[in-house]
XYZ file of N, CA and C in Angstrom:
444
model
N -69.515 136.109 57.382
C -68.292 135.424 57.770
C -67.049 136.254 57.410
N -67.264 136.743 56.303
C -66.156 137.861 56.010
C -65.626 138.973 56.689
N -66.418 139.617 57.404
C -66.912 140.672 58.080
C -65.745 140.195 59.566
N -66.355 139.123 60.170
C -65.494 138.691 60.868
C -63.813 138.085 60.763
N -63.624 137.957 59.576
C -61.838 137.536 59.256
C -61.490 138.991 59.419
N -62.096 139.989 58.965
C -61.397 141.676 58.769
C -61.645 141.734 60.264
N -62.108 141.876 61.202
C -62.211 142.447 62.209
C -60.787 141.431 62.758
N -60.722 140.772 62.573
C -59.687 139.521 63.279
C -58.174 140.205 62.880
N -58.650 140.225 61.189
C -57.254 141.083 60.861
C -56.991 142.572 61.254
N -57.684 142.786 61.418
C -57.734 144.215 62.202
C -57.367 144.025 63.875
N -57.577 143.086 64.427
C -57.634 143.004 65.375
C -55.544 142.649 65.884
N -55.291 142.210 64.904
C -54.434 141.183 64.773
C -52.516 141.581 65.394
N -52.928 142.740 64.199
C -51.215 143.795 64.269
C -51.729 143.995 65.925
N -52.387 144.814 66.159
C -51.949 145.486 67.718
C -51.866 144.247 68.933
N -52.900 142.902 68.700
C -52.123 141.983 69.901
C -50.808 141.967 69.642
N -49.902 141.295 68.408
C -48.742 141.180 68.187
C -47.708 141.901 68.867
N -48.198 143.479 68.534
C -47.131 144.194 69.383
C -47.828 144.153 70.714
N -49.148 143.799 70.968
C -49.180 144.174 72.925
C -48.659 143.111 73.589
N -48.144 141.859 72.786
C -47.595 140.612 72.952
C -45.774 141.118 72.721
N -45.629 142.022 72.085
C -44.104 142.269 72.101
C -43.453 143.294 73.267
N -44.618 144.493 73.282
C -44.059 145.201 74.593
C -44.187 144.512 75.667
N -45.410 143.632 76.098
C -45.360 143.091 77.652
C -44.638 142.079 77.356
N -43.794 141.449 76.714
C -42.688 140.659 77.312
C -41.305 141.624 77.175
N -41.031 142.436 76.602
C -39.981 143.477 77.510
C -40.089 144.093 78.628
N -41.350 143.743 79.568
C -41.149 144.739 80.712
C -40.926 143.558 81.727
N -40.184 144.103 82.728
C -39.396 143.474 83.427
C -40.426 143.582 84.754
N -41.379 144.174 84.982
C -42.070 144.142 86.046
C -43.791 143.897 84.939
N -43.980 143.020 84.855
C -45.528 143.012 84.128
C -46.605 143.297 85.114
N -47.329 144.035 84.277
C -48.709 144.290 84.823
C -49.635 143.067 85.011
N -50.763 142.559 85.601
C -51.866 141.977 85.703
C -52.478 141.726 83.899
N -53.023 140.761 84.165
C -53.561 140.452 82.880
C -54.664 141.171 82.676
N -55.580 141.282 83.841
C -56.864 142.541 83.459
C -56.702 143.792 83.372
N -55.374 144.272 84.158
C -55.075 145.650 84.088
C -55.115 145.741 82.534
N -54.070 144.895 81.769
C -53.907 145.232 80.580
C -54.937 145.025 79.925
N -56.073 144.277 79.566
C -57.495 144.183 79.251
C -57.890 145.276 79.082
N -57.789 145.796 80.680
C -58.773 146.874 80.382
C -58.322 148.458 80.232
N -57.020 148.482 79.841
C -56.267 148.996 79.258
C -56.649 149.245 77.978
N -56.246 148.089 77.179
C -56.641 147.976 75.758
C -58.044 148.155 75.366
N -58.867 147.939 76.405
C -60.142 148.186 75.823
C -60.851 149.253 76.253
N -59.918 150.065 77.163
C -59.800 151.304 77.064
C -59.713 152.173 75.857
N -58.699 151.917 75.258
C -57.682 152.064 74.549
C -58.941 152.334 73.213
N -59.829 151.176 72.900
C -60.778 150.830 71.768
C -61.872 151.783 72.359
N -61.931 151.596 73.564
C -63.435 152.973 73.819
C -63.125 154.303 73.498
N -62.038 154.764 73.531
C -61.229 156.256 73.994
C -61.501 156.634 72.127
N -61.072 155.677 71.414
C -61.393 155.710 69.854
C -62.926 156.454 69.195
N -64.087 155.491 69.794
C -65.261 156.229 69.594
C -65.490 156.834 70.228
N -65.229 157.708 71.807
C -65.088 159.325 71.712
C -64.761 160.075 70.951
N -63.197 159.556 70.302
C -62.957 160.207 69.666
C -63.295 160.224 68.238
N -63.966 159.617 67.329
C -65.070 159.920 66.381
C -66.307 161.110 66.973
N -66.371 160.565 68.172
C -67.762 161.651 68.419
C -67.338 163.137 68.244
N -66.019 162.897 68.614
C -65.347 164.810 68.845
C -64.844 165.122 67.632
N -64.461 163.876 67.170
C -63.699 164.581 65.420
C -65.277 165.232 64.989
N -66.158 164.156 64.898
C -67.060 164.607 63.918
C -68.103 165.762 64.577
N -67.921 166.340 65.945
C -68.608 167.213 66.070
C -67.607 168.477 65.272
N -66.354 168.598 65.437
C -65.363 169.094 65.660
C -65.098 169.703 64.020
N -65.341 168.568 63.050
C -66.154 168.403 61.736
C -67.271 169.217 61.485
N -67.761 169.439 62.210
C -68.911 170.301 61.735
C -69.456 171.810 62.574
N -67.898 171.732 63.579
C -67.893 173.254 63.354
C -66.805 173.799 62.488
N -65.503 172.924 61.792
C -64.596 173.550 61.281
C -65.646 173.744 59.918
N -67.278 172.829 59.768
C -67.604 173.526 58.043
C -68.836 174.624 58.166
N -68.785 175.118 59.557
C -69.155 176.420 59.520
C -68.602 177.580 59.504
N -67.113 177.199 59.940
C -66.325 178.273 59.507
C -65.294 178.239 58.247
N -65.566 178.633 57.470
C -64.959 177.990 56.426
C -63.688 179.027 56.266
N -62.548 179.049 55.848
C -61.590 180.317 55.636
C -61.134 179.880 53.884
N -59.331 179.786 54.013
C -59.075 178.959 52.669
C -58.923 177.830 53.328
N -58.488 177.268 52.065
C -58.750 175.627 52.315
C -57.695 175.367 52.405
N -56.327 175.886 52.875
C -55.356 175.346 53.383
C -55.345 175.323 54.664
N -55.401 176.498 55.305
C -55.715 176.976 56.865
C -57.059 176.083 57.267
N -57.770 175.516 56.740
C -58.886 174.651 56.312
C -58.367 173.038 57.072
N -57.482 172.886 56.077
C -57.181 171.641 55.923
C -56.001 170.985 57.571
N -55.150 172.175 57.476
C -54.110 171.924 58.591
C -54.767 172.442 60.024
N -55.971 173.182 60.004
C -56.474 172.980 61.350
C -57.221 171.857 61.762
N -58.079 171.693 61.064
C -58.462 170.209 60.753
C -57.833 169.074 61.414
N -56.990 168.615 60.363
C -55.669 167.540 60.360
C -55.355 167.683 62.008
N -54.979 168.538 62.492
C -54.153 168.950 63.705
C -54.799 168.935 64.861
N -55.834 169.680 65.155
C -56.458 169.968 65.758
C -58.095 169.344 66.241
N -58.442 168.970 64.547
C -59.845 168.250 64.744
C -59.189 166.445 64.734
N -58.283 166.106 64.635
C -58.173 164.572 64.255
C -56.719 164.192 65.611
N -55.852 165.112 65.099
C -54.036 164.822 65.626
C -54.406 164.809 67.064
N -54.893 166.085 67.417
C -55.501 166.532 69.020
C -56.162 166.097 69.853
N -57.453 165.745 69.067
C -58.195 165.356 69.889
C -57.725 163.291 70.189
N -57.670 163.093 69.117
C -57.188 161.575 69.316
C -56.060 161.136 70.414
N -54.768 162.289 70.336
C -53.705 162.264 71.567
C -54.129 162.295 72.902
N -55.187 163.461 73.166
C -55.971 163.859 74.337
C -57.086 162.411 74.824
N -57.477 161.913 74.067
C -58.828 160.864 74.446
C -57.847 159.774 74.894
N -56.831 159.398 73.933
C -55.805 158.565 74.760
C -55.282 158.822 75.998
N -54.740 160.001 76.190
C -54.275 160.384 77.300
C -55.216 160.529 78.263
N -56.460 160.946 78.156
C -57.238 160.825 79.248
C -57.754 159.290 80.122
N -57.791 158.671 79.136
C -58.267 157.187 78.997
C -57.492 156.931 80.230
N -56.094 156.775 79.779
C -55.147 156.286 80.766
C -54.921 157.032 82.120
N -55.089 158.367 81.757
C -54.892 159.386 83.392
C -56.018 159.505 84.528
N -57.299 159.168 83.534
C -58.422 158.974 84.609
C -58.508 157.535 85.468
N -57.925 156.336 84.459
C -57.760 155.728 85.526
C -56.877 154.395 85.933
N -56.049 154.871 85.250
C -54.106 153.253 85.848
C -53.395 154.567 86.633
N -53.904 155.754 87.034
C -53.270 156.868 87.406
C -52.665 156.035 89.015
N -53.867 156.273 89.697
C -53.736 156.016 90.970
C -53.982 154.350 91.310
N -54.129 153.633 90.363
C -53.844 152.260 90.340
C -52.550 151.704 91.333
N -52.388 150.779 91.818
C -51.138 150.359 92.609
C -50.153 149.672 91.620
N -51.036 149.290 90.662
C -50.212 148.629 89.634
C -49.341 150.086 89.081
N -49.630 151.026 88.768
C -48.809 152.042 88.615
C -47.447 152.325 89.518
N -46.667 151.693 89.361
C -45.398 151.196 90.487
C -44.180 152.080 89.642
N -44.026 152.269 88.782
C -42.369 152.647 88.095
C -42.929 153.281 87.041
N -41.771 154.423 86.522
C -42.020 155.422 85.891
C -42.289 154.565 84.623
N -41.299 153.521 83.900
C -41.469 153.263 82.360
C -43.375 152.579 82.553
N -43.866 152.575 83.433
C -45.440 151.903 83.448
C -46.361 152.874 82.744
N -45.813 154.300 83.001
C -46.773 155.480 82.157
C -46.511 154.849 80.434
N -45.340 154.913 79.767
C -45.238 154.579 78.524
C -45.815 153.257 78.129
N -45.727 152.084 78.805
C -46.609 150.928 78.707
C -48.060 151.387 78.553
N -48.668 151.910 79.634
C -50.106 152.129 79.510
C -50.733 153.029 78.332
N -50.157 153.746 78.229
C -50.038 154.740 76.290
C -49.574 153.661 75.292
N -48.647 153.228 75.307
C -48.909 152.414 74.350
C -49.981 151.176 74.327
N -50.445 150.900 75.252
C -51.326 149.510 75.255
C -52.536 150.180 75.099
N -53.215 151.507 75.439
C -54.283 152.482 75.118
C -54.132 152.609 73.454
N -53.265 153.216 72.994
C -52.578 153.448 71.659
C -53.242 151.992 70.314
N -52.388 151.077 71.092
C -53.027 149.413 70.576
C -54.038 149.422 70.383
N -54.684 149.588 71.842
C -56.508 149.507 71.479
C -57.227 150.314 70.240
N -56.601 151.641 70.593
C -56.821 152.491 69.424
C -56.954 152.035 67.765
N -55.685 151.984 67.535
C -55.394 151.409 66.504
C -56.239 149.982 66.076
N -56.501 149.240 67.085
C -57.138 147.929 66.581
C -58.835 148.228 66.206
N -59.318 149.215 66.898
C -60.288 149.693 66.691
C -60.558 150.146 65.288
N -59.612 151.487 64.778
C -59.175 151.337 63.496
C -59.194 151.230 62.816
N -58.092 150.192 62.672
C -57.864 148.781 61.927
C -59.510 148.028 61.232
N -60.397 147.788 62.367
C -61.281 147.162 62.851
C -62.253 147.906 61.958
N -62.617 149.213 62.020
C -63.845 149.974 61.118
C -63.323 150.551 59.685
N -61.965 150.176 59.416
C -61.695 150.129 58.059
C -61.612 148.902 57.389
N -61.115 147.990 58.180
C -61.501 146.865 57.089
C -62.569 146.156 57.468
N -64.033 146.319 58.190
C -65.111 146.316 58.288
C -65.838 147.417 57.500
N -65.243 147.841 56.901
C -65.936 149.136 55.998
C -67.010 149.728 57.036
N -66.210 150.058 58.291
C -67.013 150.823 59.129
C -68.192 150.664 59.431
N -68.826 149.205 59.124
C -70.236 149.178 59.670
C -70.510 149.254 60.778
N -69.851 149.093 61.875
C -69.909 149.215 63.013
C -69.938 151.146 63.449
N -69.329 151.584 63.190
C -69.443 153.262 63.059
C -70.929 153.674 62.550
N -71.035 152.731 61.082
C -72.154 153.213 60.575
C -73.882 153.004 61.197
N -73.789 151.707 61.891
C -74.782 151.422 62.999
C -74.605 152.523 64.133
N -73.577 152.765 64.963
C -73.487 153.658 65.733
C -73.699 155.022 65.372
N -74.061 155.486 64.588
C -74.334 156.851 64.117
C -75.929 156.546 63.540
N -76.474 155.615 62.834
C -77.703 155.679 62.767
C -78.452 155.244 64.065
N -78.224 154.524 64.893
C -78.667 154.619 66.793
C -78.758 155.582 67.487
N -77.642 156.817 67.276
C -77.421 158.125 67.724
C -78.555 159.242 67.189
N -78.796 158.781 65.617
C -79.753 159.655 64.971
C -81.147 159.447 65.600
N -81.727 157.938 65.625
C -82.994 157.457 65.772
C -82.987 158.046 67.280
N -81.852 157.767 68.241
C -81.880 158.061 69.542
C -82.637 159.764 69.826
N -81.484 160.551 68.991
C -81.941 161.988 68.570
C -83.385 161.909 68.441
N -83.748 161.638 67.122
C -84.798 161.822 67.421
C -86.253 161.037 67.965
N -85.877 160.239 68.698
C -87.345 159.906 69.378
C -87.111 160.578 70.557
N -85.544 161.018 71.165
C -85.995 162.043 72.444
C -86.312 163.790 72.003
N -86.287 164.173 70.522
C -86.703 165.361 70.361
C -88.246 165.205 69.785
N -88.915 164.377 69.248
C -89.915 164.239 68.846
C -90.964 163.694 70.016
């Protein structure tokens, strides 16, 4: 039961604000557009675990110092790839959507991708990531019963 109040609270901050930007826009989107926006937004997240943590384990084969270490990392394995999975999320497909009508609709759809993100988050930190942690032991067992 616990498990579920954290996911709720996790869940919680990003409706608030996806409830504060879509009533400033003066032309609103569809209610499923934004759905599936946001839950875009939450998928684009565990890609991007998959790429940090591959991304993770080539920055600890190359090891240099551990500053040049640390800020490629930070930047590149986490800052980068997380900006990019968002941005793709949304460009592959509210691109050519009709709902895509006016320029401020690009910044709506990043931020409502962004939301998802974040609630996701939100969501496997104060779930103490069990949900990550099932998804990575599924991936392993998956591994190996198709290599064995």
């Amino acid at each position: 039961m616990l498990n579920y109040l954290f996911y709720l609270l996790g869940f919680l901050p990003s409706f608030a604000w996806l409830l504060f930007y879509l009533r400033k826009d003066s032309h609103p989107e569809s209610n499923s557009t934004v759905i599936k926006i946001f839950a875009l937004g939450m998928l684009a997240g565990f890609f991007a675990i998959l790429l940090e943590r591959s991304f993770q384990k080539i920055h600890a084969f190359f090891s240099g110092s551990i500053s040049t270490e640390t800020i490629l990392y930070i930047f590149v394995g986490v800052a980068l790839i997380e900006e990019l999975v968002k941005f793709l999320a949304v460009r592959l497909t509210v691109f050519r959507s009709v709902e895509f009508d006016e320029p401020l609709d690009l910044m709506l759809y990043m931020i409502i991708v962004a939301l998802g993100f974040a609630a996701l988050e939100n969501i496997l930190v104060l779930g103490n990531e069990h949900l990550i942690g099932n998804f990575w032991k599924s991936l392993e067992i998956m591994g190996s019963i198709h290599s064995g």
